[in-house]
Amino acid sequence: MTNAVTNAATHAATHSLPLTDPRAAPLALVVPFCLAWSSAFAAGKIGLADCPPLLLLAFRFLIAGALLAAVAAWRGEYRGMGGRTLGLLALLGLLNHALYLGLSYSGMTHVSSGLTALIVSANPVLTAALAALLLGEAMTRRKAVGLALGVAGVALVVRGRLGSGTDAPLGIALAVGALVALSAGTLLFKRLAPRTGLLAGTGVQVLAAGLALLPLGLLLEDAGSIRLTAGFAGSLVYQALVVSIGGYLLWFRLLQRTSATEASAYHFLMPPLGMLFGWALLGETVQPWDLLGILPVALGIRLVTRG
């Protein structure tokens, strides 16, 4: 899933909304958010059966970005936005959307969607480590233990996958590259994020990613291989509307009801749910290594992100 919207929501919540709300986040928000977010990789892999990865993402971003930008313009969120702000948003879009998901989807042509979701779920762990080095954020003993558990869990799954020949090393490397891009985009946003409306900022980022990936996809991929099947159409519409728009709006609403840290705790559910969707929709194999690796990853992320 694209991380820039998460960052934008966090920024907006920090400056415009109370950090906490005495009311607990209702299941009516939590359940659809978790289902939308965790289903993104499986839905994407369905679309990859009929469309190359970069072109699939370009179409998804252009549809979602156009809708978001149109609503933001109607709300007047672009009034007074300068060229520097637009340029920064476009840069964040290239890193957080184009590079992160471009590597993820390219990797899913070689590995399962569940493994991709698990590797990317280590983002809070890697981000905390890089933030300690680059931004001077405190590295507590609790965070250090969480980092170690997260790395151990991912290593356990990757080792099991490589040993069984289930997933290709190239696909794993691309997924790890996506994880690095996601963490780098998070750090860049923390340092340079402009103050914009959620819809306006997200619309620019997603459109910039789509406009960058479209010519790249046309250059590197075979557009003639696209098959206009029901699976392709359903996957594209689902990714654009449910994941790129609906999932992000649910995330922002969660931030209104709880603190950003508390809301991020729901991401602990993404790896097992992502593998569940891969098993249910794609028939992907869930191995004992996967189940064992999920436990330290989830615990590690919790230790790093929770106070």
Coordinates of C-alpha atoms in Angstrom, one line a residue:
M1 CA 0.0 0.0 0.0
T2 CA 1.2 3.5 -0.6
N3 CA 2.8 5.0 2.5
A4 CA 2.7 8.7 1.6
V5 CA -1.0 8.9 2.5
T6 CA -0.3 7.3 5.8
N7 CA 2.4 10.0 6.4
A8 CA 0.1 12.8 5.2
A9 CA -2.7 11.6 7.5
T10 CA -0.2 11.5 10.4
H11 CA 0.9 15.0 9.7
A12 CA -2.6 16.3 9.3
A13 CA -3.7 14.6 12.5
T14 CA -0.7 16.1 14.4
H15 CA -1.5 19.6 13.3
S16 CA -5.2 19.7 13.0
L17 CA -6.7 17.1 15.3
P18 CA -6.4 16.0 18.9
L19 CA -3.8 13.2 19.3
T20 CA -6.2 11.1 21.4
D21 CA -9.9 10.7 21.7
P22 CA -11.4 9.0 24.7
R23 CA -13.6 6.9 22.4
A24 CA -12.1 3.7 21.2
A25 CA -11.9 3.1 17.4
P26 CA -15.1 1.3 16.4
L27 CA -15.0 -2.0 14.6
A28 CA -16.9 -0.4 11.8
L29 CA -13.7 1.5 11.0
V30 CA -11.1 -1.1 12.1
V31 CA -12.4 -4.1 10.2
P32 CA -12.8 -2.5 6.8
F33 CA -9.5 -0.7 7.1
C34 CA -7.6 -3.9 7.9
L35 CA -9.3 -5.8 5.2
A36 CA -8.7 -3.2 2.5
W37 CA -5.1 -2.6 3.5
S38 CA -4.1 -6.3 3.8
S39 CA -5.9 -7.3 0.6
A40 CA -3.9 -4.9 -1.6
F41 CA -1.1 -7.4 -2.6
A42 CA -3.5 -10.3 -3.4
A43 CA -5.7 -7.9 -5.4
G44 CA -2.6 -6.6 -7.2
K45 CA -1.4 -10.1 -8.1
I46 CA -4.8 -10.9 -9.7
G47 CA -4.3 -7.9 -12.0
L48 CA -0.7 -9.0 -12.7
A49 CA -2.0 -12.1 -14.5
D50 CA -3.4 -9.9 -17.3
C51 CA -1.2 -6.7 -17.1
P52 CA 2.5 -6.0 -16.6
P53 CA 3.3 -4.5 -13.1
L54 CA 4.3 -1.0 -14.0
L55 CA 1.4 -0.4 -16.4
L56 CA -1.0 -1.8 -13.9
L57 CA 0.2 0.6 -11.2
A58 CA 0.2 3.5 -13.7
F59 CA -3.5 2.9 -14.5
R60 CA -4.3 2.5 -10.8
F61 CA -2.5 5.7 -9.8
L62 CA -4.0 7.8 -12.7
I63 CA -7.5 6.8 -11.8
A64 CA -7.2 7.3 -8.1
G65 CA -5.1 10.4 -8.4
A66 CA -7.5 12.1 -10.8
L67 CA -10.4 11.4 -8.5
L68 CA -8.6 12.6 -5.4
A69 CA -7.3 15.7 -7.2
A70 CA -10.8 16.5 -8.5
V71 CA -12.4 16.4 -5.1
A72 CA -9.5 18.4 -3.6
A73 CA -9.9 21.1 -6.2
W74 CA -13.7 21.2 -5.6
R75 CA -12.9 21.7 -1.9
G76 CA -10.5 24.5 -2.7
E77 CA -7.5 22.7 -1.2
Y78 CA -5.1 23.8 -4.0
R79 CA -5.6 27.5 -3.5
G80 CA -2.3 29.1 -2.5
M81 CA -0.2 26.0 -3.1
G82 CA 3.2 27.1 -4.5
G83 CA 5.5 25.4 -7.0
R84 CA 7.9 24.3 -4.2
T85 CA 5.1 22.5 -2.4
L86 CA 4.0 20.8 -5.7
G87 CA 7.5 19.8 -6.4
L88 CA 8.0 18.3 -3.0
L89 CA 4.7 16.4 -3.2
A90 CA 5.7 15.0 -6.6
L91 CA 9.1 13.9 -5.2
L92 CA 7.3 12.1 -2.3
G93 CA 4.9 10.5 -4.8
L94 CA 7.8 9.1 -6.9
L95 CA 9.5 7.6 -3.8
N96 CA 6.5 6.5 -1.8
H97 CA 4.2 5.3 -4.6
A98 CA 6.1 4.8 -7.8
L99 CA 9.3 3.2 -6.4
Y100 CA 7.8 1.4 -3.4
L101 CA 4.9 -0.2 -5.3
G102 CA 6.8 -0.5 -8.5
L103 CA 9.4 -2.7 -6.8
S104 CA 6.6 -4.5 -4.8
Y105 CA 4.5 -5.4 -7.9
S106 CA 7.6 -6.4 -9.9
G107 CA 8.7 -8.6 -7.1
M108 CA 5.2 -10.3 -7.0
T109 CA 5.8 -11.6 -10.5
H110 CA 8.5 -13.8 -8.8
V111 CA 7.2 -14.4 -5.3
S112 CA 3.9 -14.8 -3.5
S113 CA 1.8 -11.8 -2.5
G114 CA 1.9 -13.1 1.1
L115 CA 5.6 -13.0 1.3
T116 CA 5.7 -9.6 -0.2
A117 CA 3.3 -8.3 2.4
L118 CA 5.3 -9.8 5.2
I119 CA 8.6 -8.3 4.1
V120 CA 7.0 -4.9 3.6
S121 CA 5.4 -5.1 7.0
A122 CA 8.8 -4.7 8.6
N123 CA 8.7 -1.0 7.5
P124 CA 8.2 0.4 11.1
V125 CA 11.2 -1.6 12.3
L126 CA 13.5 -0.4 9.5
T127 CA 12.2 3.2 9.8
A128 CA 12.9 3.3 13.5
A129 CA 16.5 2.1 13.0
L130 CA 17.1 4.7 10.2
A131 CA 15.4 7.4 12.2
A132 CA 17.8 6.8 15.1
L133 CA 20.8 7.1 12.7
L134 CA 19.6 10.0 10.5
L135 CA 17.1 11.9 12.6
G136 CA 18.5 11.5 16.0
E137 CA 15.4 9.7 17.4
A138 CA 16.0 7.8 20.6
M139 CA 16.8 4.2 20.4
T140 CA 15.6 2.6 23.6
R141 CA 16.2 -1.0 24.8
R142 CA 12.6 -1.8 24.0
K143 CA 13.0 -0.6 20.4
A144 CA 16.3 -2.5 20.0
V145 CA 14.7 -5.8 21.1
G146 CA 11.8 -5.1 18.6
L147 CA 14.3 -4.5 15.8
A148 CA 16.0 -7.8 16.5
L149 CA 12.8 -9.7 16.6
G150 CA 11.6 -8.1 13.4
V151 CA 14.8 -9.0 11.5
A152 CA 14.8 -12.5 12.9
G153 CA 11.2 -13.1 11.9
V154 CA 11.7 -11.9 8.3
A155 CA 15.0 -13.9 8.1
L156 CA 13.2 -17.0 9.3
V157 CA 10.5 -16.7 6.6
V158 CA 13.0 -15.8 3.8
R159 CA 15.3 -18.7 4.8
G160 CA 12.4 -21.1 4.7
R161 CA 11.2 -19.9 1.3
L162 CA 14.7 -20.0 -0.3
G163 CA 15.3 -23.5 1.1
S164 CA 12.1 -24.9 -0.3
G165 CA 12.4 -23.2 -3.7
T166 CA 9.0 -21.6 -3.3
D167 CA 10.0 -18.1 -4.1
A168 CA 12.8 -16.7 -6.3
P169 CA 15.7 -14.7 -4.8
L170 CA 15.1 -11.9 -7.3
G171 CA 11.5 -11.4 -6.1
I172 CA 12.7 -11.4 -2.5
A173 CA 15.3 -8.8 -3.4
L174 CA 12.8 -6.6 -5.1
A175 CA 10.4 -6.8 -2.1
V176 CA 13.3 -5.8 0.2
G177 CA 14.1 -2.9 -2.1
A178 CA 10.4 -1.8 -1.8
L179 CA 10.7 -2.0 2.0
V180 CA 13.8 0.3 1.8
A181 CA 12.0 2.8 -0.5
L182 CA 9.0 2.9 1.8
S183 CA 11.2 3.6 4.9
A184 CA 13.2 6.3 3.0
G185 CA 10.0 8.0 1.9
T186 CA 8.7 8.0 5.5
L187 CA 11.9 9.7 6.7
L188 CA 11.9 12.2 3.9
F189 CA 8.3 13.1 4.7
K190 CA 9.1 13.6 8.4
R191 CA 11.9 16.1 7.5
L192 CA 10.3 17.9 4.5
A193 CA 6.6 17.4 4.6
P194 CA 4.6 20.4 3.5
R195 CA 1.4 21.4 5.1
T196 CA -1.4 20.5 2.7
G197 CA -4.9 19.1 2.8
L198 CA -5.0 15.3 2.9
L199 CA -6.8 15.0 -0.5
A200 CA -4.8 17.7 -2.2
G201 CA -1.4 16.2 -1.1
T202 CA -2.4 12.7 -1.9
G203 CA -3.8 13.6 -5.3
V204 CA -0.6 15.3 -6.4
Q205 CA 1.6 12.4 -5.2
V206 CA -0.5 9.7 -6.8
L207 CA -0.9 11.5 -10.1
A208 CA 2.9 12.2 -10.1
A209 CA 3.5 8.5 -9.6
G210 CA 1.1 7.5 -12.4
L211 CA 2.6 10.0 -14.8
A212 CA 6.1 8.7 -14.1
L213 CA 5.2 5.0 -14.4
L214 CA 3.1 5.3 -17.5
P215 CA 5.9 6.1 -20.0
L216 CA 8.3 3.8 -18.1
G217 CA 5.9 1.0 -18.4
L218 CA 5.3 1.6 -22.1
L219 CA 9.1 1.7 -22.6
L220 CA 10.0 -1.4 -20.6
E221 CA 6.8 -3.6 -20.8
D222 CA 4.7 -5.0 -23.6
A223 CA 1.4 -3.1 -23.7
G224 CA 0.1 -5.6 -26.2
S225 CA 0.2 -8.3 -23.4
I226 CA -2.6 -6.6 -21.5
R227 CA -5.8 -8.7 -21.6
L228 CA -9.0 -6.9 -20.9
T229 CA -10.5 -9.6 -18.7
A230 CA -12.9 -9.4 -15.8
G231 CA -10.1 -10.2 -13.4
F232 CA -8.0 -7.3 -14.7
A233 CA -10.9 -4.8 -14.6
G234 CA -12.0 -5.9 -11.1
S235 CA -8.5 -5.8 -9.8
L236 CA -7.9 -2.3 -11.2
V237 CA -11.1 -0.9 -9.9
Y238 CA -10.6 -2.5 -6.5
Q239 CA -7.1 -1.2 -6.1
A240 CA -7.9 2.3 -7.2
L241 CA -11.1 2.8 -5.3
V242 CA -11.0 0.4 -2.3
V243 CA -7.2 0.5 -1.6
S244 CA -5.9 3.8 -2.9
I245 CA -8.9 5.9 -1.9
G246 CA -11.1 4.0 0.6
G247 CA -8.3 2.4 2.6
Y248 CA -6.6 5.8 3.1
L249 CA -9.7 7.6 4.1
L250 CA -10.4 4.9 6.7
W251 CA -6.9 5.3 8.0
F252 CA -7.4 9.0 8.4
R253 CA -10.6 8.5 10.2
L254 CA -8.9 6.1 12.6
L255 CA -6.3 8.8 13.3
Q256 CA -9.2 11.1 14.2
R257 CA -10.5 8.6 16.8
T258 CA -7.1 7.5 18.3
S259 CA -3.5 8.6 18.4
A260 CA -1.3 7.9 15.4
T261 CA 0.7 5.4 17.4
E262 CA -2.4 3.5 18.5
A263 CA -3.8 3.5 15.0
S264 CA -0.5 2.0 13.6
A265 CA -1.0 -1.0 15.9
Y266 CA -3.6 -2.3 13.5
H267 CA -0.8 -2.9 11.0
F268 CA 0.3 -5.8 13.1
L269 CA -2.7 -7.7 11.5
M270 CA -1.5 -7.1 8.0
P271 CA 1.0 -9.9 7.5
P272 CA -1.3 -12.8 8.6
L273 CA -4.2 -11.2 6.8
G274 CA -2.1 -10.7 3.7
M275 CA -1.1 -14.3 3.7
L276 CA -4.7 -15.3 4.3
F277 CA -5.9 -13.4 1.3
G278 CA -3.1 -14.9 -0.8
W279 CA -4.2 -18.4 0.3
A280 CA -7.9 -17.7 -0.2
L281 CA -7.8 -15.8 -3.5
L282 CA -4.7 -17.1 -5.2
G283 CA -4.2 -20.6 -3.6
E284 CA -0.8 -19.6 -2.3
T285 CA 0.9 -22.0 0.0
V286 CA 1.3 -21.0 3.7
Q287 CA 4.2 -22.8 5.2
P288 CA 5.1 -23.5 8.8
W289 CA 8.0 -21.1 8.4
D290 CA 5.5 -18.3 7.5
L291 CA 3.5 -18.9 10.6
L292 CA 6.5 -19.0 12.8
G293 CA 8.0 -15.9 11.2
I294 CA 4.8 -13.8 11.7
L295 CA 5.0 -14.0 15.4
P296 CA 8.4 -12.3 16.0
V297 CA 7.7 -9.8 13.2
A298 CA 4.4 -8.7 14.8
L299 CA 5.9 -8.6 18.3
G300 CA 8.9 -6.7 17.0
I301 CA 6.8 -4.1 15.3
R302 CA 4.7 -3.7 18.4
L303 CA 7.8 -3.1 20.6
V304 CA 9.2 -0.5 18.2
T305 CA 6.0 1.5 17.5
R306 CA 4.3 1.4 20.9
G307 CA 5.4 3.4 23.9

